[in-house]
PDB file of C-alpha atoms in Angstrom:
ATOM      1  CA  MET A  13     107.864 124.301 101.417  1.00  0.00           C
ATOM      2  CA  SER A  14     108.319 121.547 103.964  1.00  0.00           C
ATOM      3  CA  LYS A  15     105.052 119.965 105.216  1.00  0.00           C
ATOM      4  CA  ALA A  16     106.497 120.223 108.710  1.00  0.00           C
ATOM      5  CA  LEU A  17     106.360 123.997 108.487  1.00  0.00           C
ATOM      6  CA  ILE A  18     102.745 124.262 107.359  1.00  0.00           C
ATOM      7  CA  ARG A  19     100.233 124.989 110.117  1.00  0.00           C
ATOM      8  CA  VAL A  20      96.537 125.321 109.623  1.00  0.00           C
ATOM      9  CA  ASP A  21      94.603 127.680 111.878  1.00  0.00           C
ATOM     10  CA  SER A  22      90.871 127.531 111.737  1.00  0.00           C
ATOM     11  CA  ALA A  23      87.819 127.169 113.929  1.00  0.00           C
ATOM     12  CA  VAL A  24      87.156 123.695 115.257  1.00  0.00           C
ATOM     13  CA  LYS A  25      84.971 121.805 112.783  1.00  0.00           C
ATOM     14  CA  GLY A  26      83.777 118.258 112.650  1.00  0.00           C
ATOM     15  CA  THR A  27      80.721 116.084 112.809  1.00  0.00           C
ATOM     16  CA  TYR A  28      79.596 115.344 116.359  1.00  0.00           C
ATOM     17  CA  GLY A  29      80.331 111.726 117.171  1.00  0.00           C
ATOM     18  CA  TYR A  30      83.088 111.414 114.601  1.00  0.00           C
ATOM     19  CA  ALA A  31      85.254 114.336 115.670  1.00  0.00           C
ATOM     20  CA  ASP A  32      88.352 113.540 117.792  1.00  0.00           C
ATOM     21  CA  PRO A  33      87.585 114.716 121.337  1.00  0.00           C
ATOM     22  CA  GLU A  34      91.117 116.150 121.675  1.00  0.00           C
ATOM     23  CA  TYR A  35      90.641 118.197 118.527  1.00  0.00           C
ATOM     24  CA  VAL A  36      87.316 119.471 119.822  1.00  0.00           C
ATOM     25  CA  ALA A  37      88.930 120.475 123.121  1.00  0.00           C
ATOM     26  CA  THR A  38      92.144 121.974 121.768  1.00  0.00           C
ATOM     27  CA  GLY A  39      91.590 122.808 118.110  1.00  0.00           C
ATOM     28  CA  GLU A  40      94.848 121.028 117.321  1.00  0.00           C
ATOM     29  CA  LEU A  41      94.519 118.665 114.356  1.00  0.00           C
ATOM     30  CA  THR A  42      96.709 115.559 114.435  1.00  0.00           C
ATOM     31  CA  LYS A  43      97.166 112.423 112.351  1.00  0.00           C
ATOM     32  CA  LYS A  44      95.127 110.568 114.967  1.00  0.00           C
ATOM     33  CA  TYR A  45      91.961 112.582 114.132  1.00  0.00           C
ATOM     34  CA  ASP A  46      91.102 110.288 111.268  1.00  0.00           C
ATOM     35  CA  VAL A  47      91.851 107.199 113.379  1.00  0.00           C
ATOM     36  CA  TYR A  48      89.144 108.265 115.870  1.00  0.00           C
ATOM     37  CA  SER A  49      86.663 108.908 113.056  1.00  0.00           C
ATOM     38  CA  PHE A  50      87.442 105.556 111.500  1.00  0.00           C
ATOM     39  CA  GLY A  51      86.819 103.846 114.854  1.00  0.00           C
ATOM     40  CA  ALA A  52      83.415 105.507 114.988  1.00  0.00           C
ATOM     41  CA  VAL A  53      82.614 104.085 111.518  1.00  0.00           C
ATOM     42  CA  LEU A  54      83.762 100.637 112.582  1.00  0.00           C
ATOM     43  CA  LEU A  55      81.331 100.832 115.478  1.00  0.00           C
ATOM     44  CA  GLU A  56      78.503 101.847 113.180  1.00  0.00           C
ATOM     45  CA  ILE A  57      79.185  98.747 111.061  1.00  0.00           C
ATOM     46  CA  LEU A  58      79.476  96.443 114.083  1.00  0.00           C
ATOM     47  CA  CYS A  59      76.412  97.803 115.852  1.00  0.00           C
ATOM     48  CA  GLY A  60      74.227  98.521 112.840  1.00  0.00           C
ATOM     49  CA  ARG A  61      73.376 102.014 113.910  1.00  0.00           C
ATOM     50  CA  LEU A  62      74.474 105.602 113.542  1.00  0.00           C
ATOM     51  CA  VAL A  63      77.180 106.996 115.846  1.00  0.00           C
ATOM     52  CA  ILE A  64      74.631 109.504 117.220  1.00  0.00           C
ATOM     53  CA  ASP A  65      71.025 108.504 117.773  1.00  0.00           C
ATOM     54  CA  ARG A  66      69.066 111.035 119.853  1.00  0.00           C
ATOM     55  CA  GLY A  67      66.092 108.675 119.981  1.00  0.00           C
ATOM     56  CA  LEU A  68      67.878 106.328 122.400  1.00  0.00           C
ATOM     57  CA  GLU A  69      68.397 106.439 126.165  1.00  0.00           C
ATOM     58  CA  LYS A  70      70.874 109.079 127.340  1.00  0.00           C
ATOM     59  CA  ASP A  71      73.767 106.672 127.932  1.00  0.00           C
ATOM     60  CA  GLN A  72      73.299 105.157 124.455  1.00  0.00           C
ATOM     61  CA  ILE A  73      73.005 108.328 122.324  1.00  0.00           C
ATOM     62  CA  ASP A  74      76.734 108.535 121.548  1.00  0.00           C
ATOM     63  CA  LEU A  75      77.795 105.137 120.213  1.00  0.00           C
ATOM     64  CA  THR A  76      81.518 105.726 120.870  1.00  0.00           C
ATOM     65  CA  GLU A  77      80.924 106.448 124.558  1.00  0.00           C
ATOM     66  CA  TRP A  78      78.444 103.599 124.987  1.00  0.00           C
ATOM     67  CA  ALA A  79      80.653 101.074 123.136  1.00  0.00           C
ATOM     68  CA  ARG A  80      83.734 102.143 125.097  1.00  0.00           C
ATOM     69  CA  LYS A  81      81.828 101.413 128.309  1.00  0.00           C
ATOM     70  CA  CYS A  82      80.495  98.074 126.946  1.00  0.00           C
ATOM     71  CA  ILE A  83      84.022  97.009 125.888  1.00  0.00           C
ATOM     72  CA  GLU A  84      85.399  97.889 129.316  1.00  0.00           C
ATOM     73  CA  ASP A  85      82.554  95.992 130.989  1.00  0.00           C
ATOM     74  CA  GLY A  86      82.870  92.965 128.658  1.00  0.00           C
ATOM     75  CA  THR A  87      79.308  93.414 127.345  1.00  0.00           C
ATOM     76  CA  ILE A  88      80.119  94.608 123.812  1.00  0.00           C
ATOM     77  CA  TYR A  89      78.581  91.468 122.221  1.00  0.00           C
ATOM     78  CA  GLY A  90      75.222  92.635 123.544  1.00  0.00           C
ATOM     79  CA  ILE A  91      75.133  95.759 121.405  1.00  0.00           C
ATOM     80  CA  ILE A  92      76.348  94.158 118.157  1.00  0.00           C
ATOM     81  CA  ASP A  93      74.024  94.108 115.169  1.00  0.00           C
ATOM     82  CA  PRO A  94      71.938  90.948 115.536  1.00  0.00           C
ATOM     83  CA  TYR A  95      72.608  90.179 111.855  1.00  0.00           C
ATOM     84  CA  LEU A  96      76.335  89.838 112.617  1.00  0.00           C
ATOM     85  CA  LYS A  97      76.000  87.725 115.720  1.00  0.00           C
ATOM     86  CA  GLY A  98      77.150  84.187 115.092  1.00  0.00           C
ATOM     87  CA  LYS A  99      78.579  85.117 111.719  1.00  0.00           C
ATOM     88  CA  ILE A 100      81.919  86.472 112.897  1.00  0.00           C
ATOM     89  CA  ALA A 101      84.474  84.027 114.322  1.00  0.00           C
ATOM     90  CA  PRO A 102      85.228  84.780 117.973  1.00  0.00           C
ATOM     91  CA  GLU A 103      88.939  85.410 117.289  1.00  0.00           C
ATOM     92  CA  CYS A 104      88.098  87.715 114.400  1.00  0.00           C
ATOM     93  CA  PHE A 105      85.517  89.559 116.510  1.00  0.00           C
ATOM     94  CA  GLY A 106      88.012  89.951 119.327  1.00  0.00           C
ATOM     95  CA  LYS A 107      90.627  91.586 117.036  1.00  0.00           C
ATOM     96  CA  ILE A 108      88.035  93.933 115.499  1.00  0.00           C
ATOM     97  CA  VAL A 109      86.819  95.053 118.964  1.00  0.00           C
ATOM     98  CA  GLU A 110      90.424  95.418 120.131  1.00  0.00           C
ATOM     99  CA  ILE A 111      91.424  97.730 117.279  1.00  0.00           C
ATOM    100  CA  THR A 112      88.130  99.608 117.383  1.00  0.00           C
ATOM    101  CA  TYR A 113      88.567 100.276 121.049  1.00  0.00           C
ATOM    102  CA  SER A 114      92.082 101.584 120.407  1.00  0.00           C
ATOM    103  CA  CYS A 115      90.797 103.843 117.634  1.00  0.00           C
ATOM    104  CA  ILE A 116      88.196 105.477 119.864  1.00  0.00           C
ATOM    105  CA  SER A 117      90.592 106.140 122.709  1.00  0.00           C
ATOM    106  CA  LEU A 118      89.959 109.601 124.138  1.00  0.00           C
ATOM    107  CA  GLU A 119      93.668 110.482 123.903  1.00  0.00           C
ATOM    108  CA  GLY A 120      95.419 110.498 120.504  1.00  0.00           C
ATOM    109  CA  ARG A 121      98.654 109.111 121.895  1.00  0.00           C
ATOM    110  CA  ASP A 122      96.777 105.919 122.833  1.00  0.00           C
ATOM    111  CA  ARG A 123      95.403 105.402 119.314  1.00  0.00           C
ATOM    112  CA  PRO A 124      97.108 103.265 116.690  1.00  0.00           C
ATOM    113  CA  THR A 125      98.272 104.633 113.343  1.00  0.00           C
ATOM    114  CA  MET A 126      96.110 103.947 110.323  1.00  0.00           C
ATOM    115  CA  GLY A 127      98.771 101.488 109.196  1.00  0.00           C
ATOM    116  CA  GLU A 128      98.398  99.564 112.401  1.00  0.00           C
ATOM    117  CA  VAL A 129      94.624  99.582 111.988  1.00  0.00           C
ATOM    118  CA  GLU A 130      95.037  98.170 108.498  1.00  0.00           C
ATOM    119  CA  VAL A 131      97.329  95.402 109.579  1.00  0.00           C
ATOM    120  CA  THR A 132      95.105  94.438 112.495  1.00  0.00           C
ATOM    121  CA  LEU A 133      91.962  94.327 110.336  1.00  0.00           C
ATOM    122  CA  GLU A 134      93.782  92.165 107.802  1.00  0.00           C
ATOM    123  CA  LEU A 135      94.756  89.786 110.589  1.00  0.00           C
ATOM    124  CA  ALA A 136      91.139  89.775 111.779  1.00  0.00           C
ATOM    125  CA  LEU A 137      89.989  88.768 108.317  1.00  0.00           C
ATOM    126  CA  GLU A 138      92.532  85.931 108.273  1.00  0.00           C
ATOM    127  CA  LEU A 139      91.014  84.692 111.573  1.00  0.00           C
ATOM    128  CA  GLN A 140      87.502  84.653 110.072  1.00  0.00           C
TER     129      GLN A 140
END
């Protein structure tokens, strides 16, 4: 049977903070679901914290929302894990932030493919 003909119907499931907001809203699973989740994991690595931390101030609980705002405001460096500060070349850091921001886009059509993520992260490593 063609994979294009297979459709999965089930209740919306996913871990809060990692689940694609479009999937949560519509229940429609796409290839971009994993891209969003991967972006959340990239943020955890960059920021040295979990994607959801209920012990923080309200605007900082959801790391994807907080980081998105910080990237848009140009203050992302302020929330990076202190251990990483000064250890990542600025060009490398810029590429990582760029692809991470794309991954956590609220709309799937604005997210890259996993192949594009891979290529961009490989470029970032070359810049390190």
